[in-house]
Amino acid sequence: MVFQEVKAKLLDNVKFMDKEPYSNVYLYRRIVQAKLFIDKNFADHLDLDNIAGEAFFSKYHFLRLFKKIYHKTPYQYLTAVRIEKAMELLGNNKSVTEVCFLVGFESISSFSGLFKRLVGTSPSAYLLQQQQIKAQVLKTPLRFVPNCFAENYGWKQKSNFEEVPE
Amino acid sequence: MITKLKHVSVFVLNQDSACDFYVNKLGFKIHTDAPMGPGQRWLTVSPPEQPYLEIVLMSIKEGMMFKKEAAMQMREMVKNGTFGFGVFECNDLLATYEELKAKGVVFIKEPTKEFYAFEALFKDDSGNWFSLTQKESS
């Protein structure tokens, strides 16, 4: 009798956990921590085989959940972060060689190849394009501001922005 | 015929701090950062999957747009959380919630199943609040 009650209660709990999103909170935290770990340490030589290491659930389960949440395996995610960071650095006028090693790649050719495949242009073409956009923003900033905003702020009245009162 | 939303403004107390919040915490990208004279920038950011939607981070400063009194009132209202500026979407609300919380984002409502969506509410660094919902299909 007691056994039946305990069993019923346990079954209830299982049903509850199925419905209750917070039953997954522990797992979610582990996955999010792993993602943040990649975000922070992408430039290092990361051994992603160990990323699920200390977790209390299997590597298989870990990978499955990671992919479900981020639509990428941890390795694919790491590559995406490196390429994103590379785009940012190239946008800040760093050289292709410098960027390649700064974001954790070990050879220029693999970096350039991956970059081209994911972004659509080579890193050097992207660098040039970003330099041109930056120069344009500095030269004619109002081209990038919708007219109505510029008018409301009084930016249109003076061509020399230094004179606009704060 | 109107076809899309291109720019939308969010009024912020400090552009530098807002830029850090929207880029480093929310994960948005800077779209345009153009100098407009001393202490003024035309600063817009875009969510990762909407590179052509520019969220304009507008500083509330006395000038052509705000008279002195109005600027002061506006700053108070923003600070006090008067304005809800929109609804953001994510693929997985629990994961996004945990990540943003880990980065220090303040939530005013934890993830909750509502009849319209699985939703949480958070504030930006100025006090503007946003709803964050999970994409329906996932």
CSV table of C-alpha atoms in Angstrom, one decimal, chain A residues 29-111:
chain,number,residue,atom,x,y,z
A,29,ARG,CA,22.9,26.4,-16.8
A,30,ARG,CA,25.6,23.9,-17.7
A,31,ILE,CA,25.0,24.4,-21.4
A,32,VAL,CA,24.9,28.2,-21.1
A,33,GLN,CA,28.1,28.0,-19.0
A,34,ALA,CA,29.8,26.0,-21.8
A,35,LYS,CA,28.6,28.6,-24.4
A,36,LEU,CA,29.9,31.4,-22.3
A,37,PHE,CA,33.2,29.5,-21.8
A,38,ILE,CA,33.6,29.4,-25.6
A,39,ASP,CA,32.6,33.1,-25.9
A,40,LYS,CA,35.4,34.0,-23.5
A,41,ASN,CA,38.2,31.6,-24.5
A,42,PHE,CA,37.6,31.3,-28.2
A,43,ALA,CA,41.2,32.5,-28.9
A,44,ASP,CA,42.8,29.7,-26.9
A,45,HIS,CA,43.4,26.2,-28.1
A,46,LEU,CA,40.2,24.7,-26.9
A,47,ASP,CA,39.7,21.0,-26.4
A,48,LEU,CA,36.0,20.8,-26.8
A,49,ASP,CA,36.0,17.0,-26.1
A,50,ASN,CA,36.4,17.9,-22.4
A,51,ILE,CA,33.8,20.6,-22.4
A,52,ALA,CA,31.1,18.3,-21.0
A,53,GLY,CA,33.7,16.7,-18.8
A,54,GLU,CA,32.7,17.8,-15.3
A,55,ALA,CA,29.0,17.7,-16.1
A,56,PHE,CA,26.9,15.0,-14.4
A,57,PHE,CA,25.5,13.9,-17.7
A,58,SER,CA,26.8,12.2,-20.7
A,59,LYS,CA,28.7,13.8,-23.5
A,60,TYR,CA,26.1,12.6,-25.9
A,61,HIS,CA,23.3,14.2,-24.0
A,62,PHE,CA,25.4,17.4,-23.6
A,63,LEU,CA,26.0,17.7,-27.3
A,64,ARG,CA,22.4,17.0,-28.2
A,65,LEU,CA,21.2,19.7,-25.8
A,66,PHE,CA,23.8,22.2,-27.0
A,67,LYS,CA,22.8,21.6,-30.5
A,68,LYS,CA,19.1,21.9,-29.7
A,69,ILE,CA,19.6,25.3,-28.0
A,70,TYR,CA,22.2,26.9,-30.3
A,71,HIS,CA,21.5,25.0,-33.6
A,72,LYS,CA,25.2,24.2,-33.8
A,73,THR,CA,27.6,21.7,-32.3
A,74,PRO,CA,30.1,23.3,-29.8
A,75,TYR,CA,32.8,23.0,-32.4
A,76,GLN,CA,30.7,24.7,-35.1
A,77,TYR,CA,29.7,27.3,-32.5
A,78,LEU,CA,33.4,28.0,-31.7
A,79,THR,CA,34.2,28.5,-35.4
A,80,ALA,CA,31.3,30.9,-35.7
A,81,VAL,CA,32.5,32.9,-32.7
A,82,ARG,CA,36.0,33.1,-34.2
A,83,ILE,CA,34.8,34.3,-37.5
A,84,GLU,CA,32.4,36.9,-35.9
A,85,LYS,CA,35.3,38.2,-33.8
A,86,ALA,CA,37.5,38.3,-36.9
A,87,MET,CA,34.9,40.4,-38.7
A,88,GLU,CA,34.9,42.8,-35.7
A,89,LEU,CA,38.7,43.1,-35.6
A,90,LEU,CA,38.9,43.6,-39.4
A,91,GLY,CA,36.3,46.3,-38.9
A,92,ASN,CA,38.7,47.9,-36.5
A,93,ASN,CA,41.5,48.0,-39.1
A,94,LYS,CA,43.6,45.1,-37.9
A,95,SER,CA,45.6,43.2,-40.5
A,96,VAL,CA,44.4,39.8,-41.8
A,97,THR,CA,47.5,38.0,-40.4
A,98,GLU,CA,47.1,39.6,-37.0
A,99,VAL,CA,43.4,38.8,-36.9
A,100,CYS,CA,43.9,35.2,-37.9
A,101,PHE,CA,46.1,34.5,-34.9
A,102,LEU,CA,44.2,36.7,-32.5
A,103,VAL,CA,41.0,34.7,-32.9
A,104,GLY,CA,42.7,31.4,-32.5
A,105,PHE,CA,43.4,30.0,-36.0
A,106,GLU,CA,46.7,28.4,-36.6
A,107,SER,CA,47.1,29.0,-40.3
A,108,ILE,CA,46.2,31.8,-42.6
A,109,SER,CA,44.9,29.5,-45.3
A,110,SER,CA,42.5,27.7,-43.1
A,111,PHE,CA,41.3,31.0,-41.6
